[in-house]
Amino acid sequence: MLEQDDDAGGRSMYLIDGRRVMVSDLLDAGLIQAGAKLVFRRTRIGKTYHATVTDKGRIRLEPDGEEFRSPSRAAMVATGMRAVDGWRAWLVVDEERLLDAVRQELLDREISRVAATTNQQTEDAIRQRIHDRLRQARGRADNHDPE
């Protein structure tokens, strides 16, 4: 289930089942493949960092092989910076889009799935009420007790 939460910084963060989206969620949803190449280009200083998505949904920095569950932590270690939004830093090379865009696609899918489930539950409840009402009416008719 998709939830929205506001953290201390006031930014909206979307959660699935009460937790933050992870790269492994993208992998599980088939939105990214194990072995996908990632690149983080810092054009102003002329540096480029490379990484690969592992089969466990971790980000493996190249060439040293250090692995991280968090794209931000991977970007921070790769660059030596104290704070980096890794979702907006890493580009999925084959798709030419940021990890953030892939994450947003997962969130969009989840919103659609939750909405469809909610709509189905509402429709089912309406059908059940109609069925119950007709069953009651049939019972009253059988007992010659109209409304």
Tab-separated table of C-alpha atoms in Angstrom:
chain	number	residue	atom	x	y	z
A	1	MET	CA	0.000	0.000	0.000
A	2	LEU	CA	1.194	3.470	-0.848
A	3	GLU	CA	1.416	6.108	1.859
A	4	GLN	CA	2.601	9.676	1.965
A	5	ASP	CA	4.642	10.973	4.849
A	6	ASP	CA	6.255	14.320	5.590
A	7	ASP	CA	9.704	14.237	7.122
A	8	ALA	CA	11.283	16.978	9.211
A	9	GLY	CA	12.576	18.726	6.100
A	10	GLY	CA	9.035	19.161	4.787
A	11	ARG	CA	9.705	17.110	1.657
A	12	SER	CA	7.083	14.596	0.613
A	13	MET	CA	8.350	11.051	0.626
A	14	TYR	CA	6.367	8.150	-0.723
A	15	LEU	CA	6.393	4.858	1.050
A	16	ILE	CA	5.311	1.379	0.056
A	17	ASP	CA	4.007	-0.700	2.941
A	18	GLY	CA	5.349	1.864	5.408
A	19	ARG	CA	8.935	1.883	4.170
A	20	ARG	CA	11.012	3.774	1.662
A	21	VAL	CA	11.355	2.451	-1.859
A	22	MET	CA	14.622	0.574	-2.373
A	23	VAL	CA	16.522	-0.312	-5.535
A	24	SER	CA	15.566	-3.938	-4.825
A	25	ASP	CA	11.896	-2.915	-5.233
A	26	LEU	CA	12.687	-1.657	-8.739
A	27	LEU	CA	14.406	-4.949	-9.472
A	28	ASP	CA	11.494	-6.995	-8.088
A	29	ALA	CA	9.046	-4.983	-10.214
A	30	GLY	CA	11.106	-5.638	-13.354
A	31	LEU	CA	11.749	-1.925	-13.874
A	32	ILE	CA	15.497	-2.405	-13.692
A	33	GLN	CA	17.597	-5.485	-14.340
A	34	ALA	CA	20.452	-6.998	-12.385
A	35	GLY	CA	23.623	-5.912	-14.127
A	36	ALA	CA	22.189	-2.531	-15.158
A	37	LYS	CA	24.938	0.041	-15.484
A	38	LEU	CA	24.635	3.319	-13.610
A	39	VAL	CA	26.579	6.497	-14.141
A	40	PHE	CA	26.865	9.663	-12.053
A	41	ARG	CA	28.348	12.580	-13.989
A	42	ARG	CA	29.595	15.660	-12.192
A	43	THR	CA	30.037	17.788	-15.288
A	44	ARG	CA	31.188	20.938	-13.494
A	45	ILE	CA	34.270	19.193	-12.158
A	46	GLY	CA	34.629	16.728	-15.030
A	47	LYS	CA	34.261	13.530	-13.001
A	48	THR	CA	32.199	10.459	-13.780
A	49	TYR	CA	31.411	7.598	-11.430
A	50	HIS	CA	30.226	4.146	-12.474
A	51	ALA	CA	28.214	1.482	-10.704
A	52	THR	CA	26.215	-1.675	-11.387
A	53	VAL	CA	22.943	-2.937	-9.914
A	54	THR	CA	23.465	-6.352	-8.301
A	55	ASP	CA	21.006	-9.241	-8.345
A	56	LYS	CA	20.127	-8.337	-4.732
A	57	GLY	CA	19.228	-4.765	-5.674
A	58	ARG	CA	22.390	-3.215	-4.295
A	59	ILE	CA	24.542	-0.647	-6.042
A	60	ARG	CA	28.105	-1.870	-6.598
A	61	LEU	CA	30.638	0.898	-7.164
A	62	GLU	CA	33.206	0.349	-9.877
A	63	PRO	CA	36.031	-0.455	-9.831
A	64	ASP	CA	36.342	-1.159	-6.080
A	65	GLY	CA	33.213	-3.353	-5.750
A	66	GLU	CA	31.827	-1.789	-2.584
A	67	GLU	CA	28.039	-2.339	-2.379
A	68	PHE	CA	25.264	-0.174	-0.952
A	69	ARG	CA	21.509	-0.567	-0.475
A	70	SER	CA	21.021	3.183	-0.734
A	71	PRO	CA	21.685	5.097	-3.969
A	72	SER	CA	22.487	8.169	-1.888
A	73	ARG	CA	25.059	6.362	0.227
A	74	ALA	CA	26.650	4.911	-2.924
A	75	ALA	CA	26.874	8.396	-4.457
A	76	MET	CA	28.267	9.892	-1.244
A	77	VAL	CA	31.007	7.257	-0.972
A	78	ALA	CA	31.839	7.447	-4.699
A	79	THR	CA	32.247	11.226	-4.602
A	80	GLY	CA	33.478	11.714	-1.059
A	81	MET	CA	30.668	14.224	-0.533
A	82	ARG	CA	28.684	14.496	2.696
A	83	ALA	CA	25.230	14.610	1.099
A	84	VAL	CA	24.007	13.498	-2.314
A	85	ASP	CA	20.507	12.624	-3.486
A	86	GLY	CA	21.502	9.364	-5.144
A	87	TRP	CA	18.073	8.883	-6.711
A	88	ARG	CA	18.678	12.068	-8.720
A	89	ALA	CA	22.395	11.467	-9.222
A	90	TRP	CA	22.536	7.986	-10.772
A	91	LEU	CA	21.494	7.607	-14.400
A	92	VAL	CA	20.440	4.168	-15.658
A	93	VAL	CA	22.658	4.005	-18.752
A	94	ASP	CA	20.553	1.712	-20.990
A	95	GLU	CA	17.366	3.673	-20.277
A	96	GLU	CA	18.976	7.117	-20.212
A	97	ARG	CA	16.882	8.133	-17.226
A	98	LEU	CA	17.542	8.814	-13.592
A	99	LEU	CA	16.914	6.231	-10.893
A	100	ASP	CA	14.417	8.755	-9.547
A	101	ALA	CA	12.331	8.432	-12.740
A	102	VAL	CA	12.361	4.639	-12.409
A	103	ARG	CA	11.331	4.959	-8.756
A	104	GLN	CA	8.515	7.308	-9.773
A	105	GLU	CA	7.293	4.753	-12.314
A	106	LEU	CA	7.109	2.167	-9.521
A	107	LEU	CA	5.185	4.611	-7.319
A	108	ASP	CA	2.819	5.416	-10.204
A	109	ARG	CA	2.182	1.707	-10.730
A	110	GLU	CA	1.559	1.219	-7.024
A	111	ILE	CA	-0.882	4.137	-6.938
A	112	SER	CA	-2.755	2.629	-9.899
A	113	ARG	CA	-2.789	-0.808	-8.266
A	114	VAL	CA	-4.071	0.548	-4.952
A	115	ALA	CA	-6.693	2.661	-6.727
A	116	ALA	CA	-7.859	-0.329	-8.781
A	117	THR	CA	-8.055	-2.490	-5.658
A	118	THR	CA	-9.965	0.229	-3.811
A	119	ASN	CA	-12.342	0.694	-6.756
A	120	GLN	CA	-12.889	-3.072	-6.978
A	121	GLN	CA	-13.600	-3.275	-3.263
A	122	THR	CA	-16.095	-0.412	-3.564
A	123	GLU	CA	-17.792	-2.064	-6.549
A	124	ASP	CA	-17.886	-5.393	-4.710
A	125	ALA	CA	-19.458	-3.741	-1.662
A	126	ILE	CA	-22.110	-2.091	-3.857
A	127	ARG	CA	-22.865	-5.408	-5.578
A	128	GLN	CA	-23.096	-7.131	-2.186
A	129	ARG	CA	-25.543	-4.503	-0.888
A	130	ILE	CA	-27.684	-4.885	-4.020
A	131	HIS	CA	-27.601	-8.678	-3.671
A	132	ASP	CA	-28.551	-8.465	0.016
A	133	ARG	CA	-31.390	-6.063	-0.751
A	134	LEU	CA	-32.733	-8.308	-3.530
A	135	ARG	CA	-32.444	-11.385	-1.279
A	136	GLN	CA	-34.388	-9.608	1.465
A	137	ALA	CA	-37.025	-8.519	-1.051
A	138	ARG	CA	-37.298	-12.099	-2.353
A	139	GLY	CA	-37.717	-13.360	1.220
A	140	ARG	CA	-40.448	-10.810	1.905
A	141	ALA	CA	-42.172	-11.708	-1.374
A	142	ASP	CA	-42.013	-15.401	-0.532
A	143	ASN	CA	-43.626	-14.614	2.849
A	144	HIS	CA	-46.231	-12.383	1.196
A	145	ASP	CA	-44.870	-9.471	3.239
A	146	PRO	CA	-44.140	-6.646	0.767
A	147	GLU	CA	-42.454	-3.470	1.897
